[in-house]
mmCIF file of C-alpha atoms in Angstrom:
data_model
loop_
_atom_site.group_PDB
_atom_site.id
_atom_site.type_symbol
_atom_site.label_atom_id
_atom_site.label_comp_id
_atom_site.label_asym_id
_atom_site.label_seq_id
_atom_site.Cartn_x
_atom_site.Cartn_y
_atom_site.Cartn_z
ATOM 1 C CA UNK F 1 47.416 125.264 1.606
ATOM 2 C CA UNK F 2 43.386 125.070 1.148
ATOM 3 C CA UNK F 3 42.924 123.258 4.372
ATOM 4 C CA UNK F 4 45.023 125.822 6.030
ATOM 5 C CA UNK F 5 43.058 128.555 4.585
ATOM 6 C CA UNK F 6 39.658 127.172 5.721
ATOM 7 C CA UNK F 7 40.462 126.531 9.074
ATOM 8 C CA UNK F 8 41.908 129.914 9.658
ATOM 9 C CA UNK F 9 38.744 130.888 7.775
ATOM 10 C CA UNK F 10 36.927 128.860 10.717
ATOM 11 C CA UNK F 11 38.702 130.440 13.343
ATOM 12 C CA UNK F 12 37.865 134.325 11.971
ATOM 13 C CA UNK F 13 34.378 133.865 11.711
ATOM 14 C CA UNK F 14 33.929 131.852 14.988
ATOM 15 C CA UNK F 15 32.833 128.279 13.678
ATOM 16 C CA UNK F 16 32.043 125.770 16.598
ATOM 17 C CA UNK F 17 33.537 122.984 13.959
ATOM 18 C CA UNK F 18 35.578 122.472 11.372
ATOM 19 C CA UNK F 19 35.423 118.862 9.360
ATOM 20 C CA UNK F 20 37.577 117.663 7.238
ATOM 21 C CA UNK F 21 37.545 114.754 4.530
ATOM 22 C CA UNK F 22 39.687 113.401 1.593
ATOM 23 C CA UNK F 23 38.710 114.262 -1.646
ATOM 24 C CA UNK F 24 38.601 110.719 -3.216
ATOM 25 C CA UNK F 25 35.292 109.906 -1.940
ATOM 26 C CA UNK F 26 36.205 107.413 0.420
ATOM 27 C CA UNK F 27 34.625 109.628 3.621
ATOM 28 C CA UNK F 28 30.593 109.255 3.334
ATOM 29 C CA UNK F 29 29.327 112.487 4.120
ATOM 30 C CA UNK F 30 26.227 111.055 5.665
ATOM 31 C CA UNK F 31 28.655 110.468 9.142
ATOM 32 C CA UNK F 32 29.378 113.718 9.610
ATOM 33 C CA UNK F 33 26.505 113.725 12.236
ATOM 34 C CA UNK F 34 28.279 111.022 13.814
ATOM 35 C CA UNK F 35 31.346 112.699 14.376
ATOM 36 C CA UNK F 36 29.766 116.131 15.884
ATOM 37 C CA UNK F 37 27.974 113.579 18.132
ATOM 38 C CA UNK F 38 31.201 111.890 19.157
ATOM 39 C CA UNK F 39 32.952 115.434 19.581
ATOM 40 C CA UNK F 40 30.194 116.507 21.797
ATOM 41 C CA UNK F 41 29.821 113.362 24.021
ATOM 42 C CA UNK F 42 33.337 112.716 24.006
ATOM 43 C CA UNK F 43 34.723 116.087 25.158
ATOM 44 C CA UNK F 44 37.729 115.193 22.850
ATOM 45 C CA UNK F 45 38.953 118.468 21.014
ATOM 46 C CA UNK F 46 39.643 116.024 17.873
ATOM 47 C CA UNK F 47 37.899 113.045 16.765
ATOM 48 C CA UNK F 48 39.141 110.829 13.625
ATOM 49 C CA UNK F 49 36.852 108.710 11.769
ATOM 50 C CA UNK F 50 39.024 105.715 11.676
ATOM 51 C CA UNK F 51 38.741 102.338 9.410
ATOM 52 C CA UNK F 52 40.761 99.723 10.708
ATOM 53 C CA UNK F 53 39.418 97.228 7.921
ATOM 54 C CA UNK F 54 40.492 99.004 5.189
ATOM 55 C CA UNK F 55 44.177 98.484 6.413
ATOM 56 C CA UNK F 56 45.894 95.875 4.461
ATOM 57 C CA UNK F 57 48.636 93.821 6.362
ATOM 58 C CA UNK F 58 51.333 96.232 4.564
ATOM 59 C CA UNK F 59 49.296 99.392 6.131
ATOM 60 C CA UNK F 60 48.789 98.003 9.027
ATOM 61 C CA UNK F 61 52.164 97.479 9.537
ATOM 62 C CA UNK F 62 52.992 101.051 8.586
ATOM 63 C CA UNK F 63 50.130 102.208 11.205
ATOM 64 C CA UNK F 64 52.143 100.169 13.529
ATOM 65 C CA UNK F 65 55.619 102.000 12.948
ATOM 66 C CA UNK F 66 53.475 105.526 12.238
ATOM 67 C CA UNK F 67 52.792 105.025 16.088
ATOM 68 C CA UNK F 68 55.613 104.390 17.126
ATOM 69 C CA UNK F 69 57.405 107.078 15.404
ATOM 70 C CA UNK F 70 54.974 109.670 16.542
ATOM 71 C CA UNK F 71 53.870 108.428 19.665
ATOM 72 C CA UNK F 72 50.602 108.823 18.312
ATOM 73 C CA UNK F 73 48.603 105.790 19.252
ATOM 74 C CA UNK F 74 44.783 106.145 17.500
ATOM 75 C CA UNK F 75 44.000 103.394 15.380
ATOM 76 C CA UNK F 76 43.957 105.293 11.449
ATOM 77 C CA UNK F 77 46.436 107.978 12.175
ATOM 78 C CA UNK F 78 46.217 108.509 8.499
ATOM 79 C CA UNK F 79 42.017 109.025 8.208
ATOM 80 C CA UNK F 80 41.253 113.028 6.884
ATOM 81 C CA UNK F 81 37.956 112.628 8.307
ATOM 82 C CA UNK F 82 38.003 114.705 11.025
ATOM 83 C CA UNK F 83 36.360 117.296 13.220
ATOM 84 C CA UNK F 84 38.221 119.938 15.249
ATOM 85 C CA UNK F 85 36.749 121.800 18.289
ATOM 86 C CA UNK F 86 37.283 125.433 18.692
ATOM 87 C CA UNK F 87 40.735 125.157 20.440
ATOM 88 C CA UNK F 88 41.791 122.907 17.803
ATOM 89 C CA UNK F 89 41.021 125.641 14.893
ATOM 90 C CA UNK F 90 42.300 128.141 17.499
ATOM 91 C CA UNK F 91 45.734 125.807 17.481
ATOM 92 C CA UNK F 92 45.989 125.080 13.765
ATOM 93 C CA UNK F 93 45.260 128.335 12.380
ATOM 94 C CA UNK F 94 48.639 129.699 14.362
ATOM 95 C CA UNK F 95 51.937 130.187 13.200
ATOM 96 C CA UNK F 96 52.888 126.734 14.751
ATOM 97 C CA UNK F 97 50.842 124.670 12.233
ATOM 98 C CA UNK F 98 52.804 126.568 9.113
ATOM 99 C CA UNK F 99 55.550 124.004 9.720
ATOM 100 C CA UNK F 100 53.609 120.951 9.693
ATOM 101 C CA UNK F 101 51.993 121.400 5.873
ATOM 102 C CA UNK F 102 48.981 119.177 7.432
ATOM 103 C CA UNK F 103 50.806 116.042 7.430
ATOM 104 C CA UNK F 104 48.719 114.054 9.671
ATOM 105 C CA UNK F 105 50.531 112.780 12.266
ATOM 106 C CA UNK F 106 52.414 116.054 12.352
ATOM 107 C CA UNK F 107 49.137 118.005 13.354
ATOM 108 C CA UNK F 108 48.006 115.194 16.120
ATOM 109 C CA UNK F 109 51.047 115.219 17.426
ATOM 110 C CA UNK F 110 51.556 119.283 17.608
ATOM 111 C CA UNK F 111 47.579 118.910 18.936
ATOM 112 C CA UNK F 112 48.589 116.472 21.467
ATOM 113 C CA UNK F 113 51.673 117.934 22.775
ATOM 114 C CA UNK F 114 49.743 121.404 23.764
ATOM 115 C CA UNK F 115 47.580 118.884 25.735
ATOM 116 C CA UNK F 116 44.482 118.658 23.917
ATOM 117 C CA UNK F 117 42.441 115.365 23.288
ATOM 118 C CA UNK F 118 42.069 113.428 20.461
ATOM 119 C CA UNK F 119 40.172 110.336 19.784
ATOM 120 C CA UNK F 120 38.563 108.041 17.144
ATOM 121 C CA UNK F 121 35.427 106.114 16.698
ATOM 122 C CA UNK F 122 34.959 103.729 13.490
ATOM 123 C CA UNK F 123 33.448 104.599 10.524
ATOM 124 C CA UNK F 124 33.129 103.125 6.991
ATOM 125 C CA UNK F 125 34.967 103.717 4.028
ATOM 126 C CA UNK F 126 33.756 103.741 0.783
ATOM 127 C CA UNK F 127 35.639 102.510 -2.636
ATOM 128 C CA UNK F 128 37.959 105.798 -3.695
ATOM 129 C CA UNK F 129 36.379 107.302 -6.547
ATOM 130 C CA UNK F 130 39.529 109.521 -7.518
ATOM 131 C CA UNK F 131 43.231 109.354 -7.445
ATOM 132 C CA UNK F 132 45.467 107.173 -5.351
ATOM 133 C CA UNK F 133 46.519 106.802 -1.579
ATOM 134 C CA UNK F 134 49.426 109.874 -1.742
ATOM 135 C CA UNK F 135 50.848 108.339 1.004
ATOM 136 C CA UNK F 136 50.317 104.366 0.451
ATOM 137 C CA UNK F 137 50.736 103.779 -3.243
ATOM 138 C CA UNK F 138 54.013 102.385 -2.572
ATOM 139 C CA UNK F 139 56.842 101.659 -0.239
ATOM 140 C CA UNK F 140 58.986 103.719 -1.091
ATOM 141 C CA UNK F 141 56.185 106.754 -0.386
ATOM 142 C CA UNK F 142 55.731 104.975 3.072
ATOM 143 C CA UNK F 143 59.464 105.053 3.819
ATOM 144 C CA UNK F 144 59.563 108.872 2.716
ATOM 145 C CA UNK F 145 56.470 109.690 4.866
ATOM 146 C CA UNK F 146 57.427 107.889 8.005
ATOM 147 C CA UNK F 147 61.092 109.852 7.592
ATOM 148 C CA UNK F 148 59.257 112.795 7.062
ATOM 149 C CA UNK F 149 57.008 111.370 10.301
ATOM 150 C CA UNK F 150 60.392 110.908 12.491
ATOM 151 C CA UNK F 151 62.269 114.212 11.532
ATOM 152 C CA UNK F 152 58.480 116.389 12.642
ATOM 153 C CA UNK F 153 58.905 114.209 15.659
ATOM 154 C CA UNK F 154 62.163 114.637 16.347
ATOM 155 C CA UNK F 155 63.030 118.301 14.755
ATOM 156 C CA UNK F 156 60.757 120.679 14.738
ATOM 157 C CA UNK F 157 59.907 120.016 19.086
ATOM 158 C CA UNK F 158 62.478 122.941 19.596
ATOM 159 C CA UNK F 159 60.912 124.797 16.341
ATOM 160 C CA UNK F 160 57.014 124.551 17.410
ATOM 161 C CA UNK F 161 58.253 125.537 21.440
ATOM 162 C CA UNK F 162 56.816 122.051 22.117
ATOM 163 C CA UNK F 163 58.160 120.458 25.473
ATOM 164 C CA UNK F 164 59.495 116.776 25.490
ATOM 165 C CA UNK F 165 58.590 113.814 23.081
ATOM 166 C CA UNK F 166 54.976 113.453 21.736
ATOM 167 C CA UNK F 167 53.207 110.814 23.546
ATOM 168 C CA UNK F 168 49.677 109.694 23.661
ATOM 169 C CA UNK F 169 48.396 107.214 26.440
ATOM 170 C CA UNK F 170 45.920 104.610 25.201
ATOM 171 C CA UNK F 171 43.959 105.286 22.391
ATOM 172 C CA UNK F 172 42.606 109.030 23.386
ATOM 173 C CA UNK F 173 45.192 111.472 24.374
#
């Protein structure tokens, strides 16, 4: 897919960085300085912009199985705004990361299991300007991601080479 294509675009040309955000609008642009600040004082390889107070009880309570699921325990495991270091792009534009389509617990948890760092600091979220939540528009969406969640988990460790279950400790891993 696109974001596929731009971080191996990333990785070919030698880019420090690569950010991500959503394409509704929610992710204000103007805290992208934040997170390259955060990625450099943090020496995390991955840093989420997370917003907790967006969550709605029925979100939060997905969060709360998403984690458990994964093992992945940051805050908005669902956030696009993100920044990846160099071994990140290095790690996502591999052959390992074809199997994963970006979901977004799959990646942290393929990031996380080849023992690089990833944390979150908070950040606001605007109003979305376009479309819906793909993955929170409905329960039944929910159940189908965190399925989808639990097989990546479960499945494709053997697939990806990766080496016992994922597991974070605290909220950076």
């Amino acid at each position: 897919g696109a974001t596929q294509t731009g971080i191996r675009f990333a990785q070919r040309h030698g880019f420090d960085y690569v950010i991500t955000m959503d394409a509704d609008g929610q992710h204000p642009p103007e805290w992208v300085p934040q997170l390259v600040r955060a990625i450099e004082a943090e020496s995390s390889n991955v840093i989420i912009g997370a917003c907790t107070s967006r969550g709605s009880r029925s979100r939060r309570v997905a969060w709360f199985l998403l984690r458990h699921l994964s093992g992945v325990w940051i805050d908005d495991l669902t956030s696009g705004f993100r920044i990846y270091d160099r071994k990140a792009i290095q790690l996502l534009s591999g052959w390992r990361a074809n199997y994963l389509d970006y979901q977004d617990v799959g990646v942290l948890a393929l990031l996380i299991s080849k023992g690089l760092t990833v944390s979150d600091i908070q950040v606001p979220m605007l109003p979305r300007t376009n479309g819906a939540s793909k993955i929170f528009r409905s329960w039944i969406v929910v159940a189908y991601y965190m399925l989808h969640t639990a097989v990546l988990s479960l499945s494709k460790r053997n697939m990806l080479g990766l080496s016992g279950a994922f597991s974070g400790k605290g909220r950076s891993t």
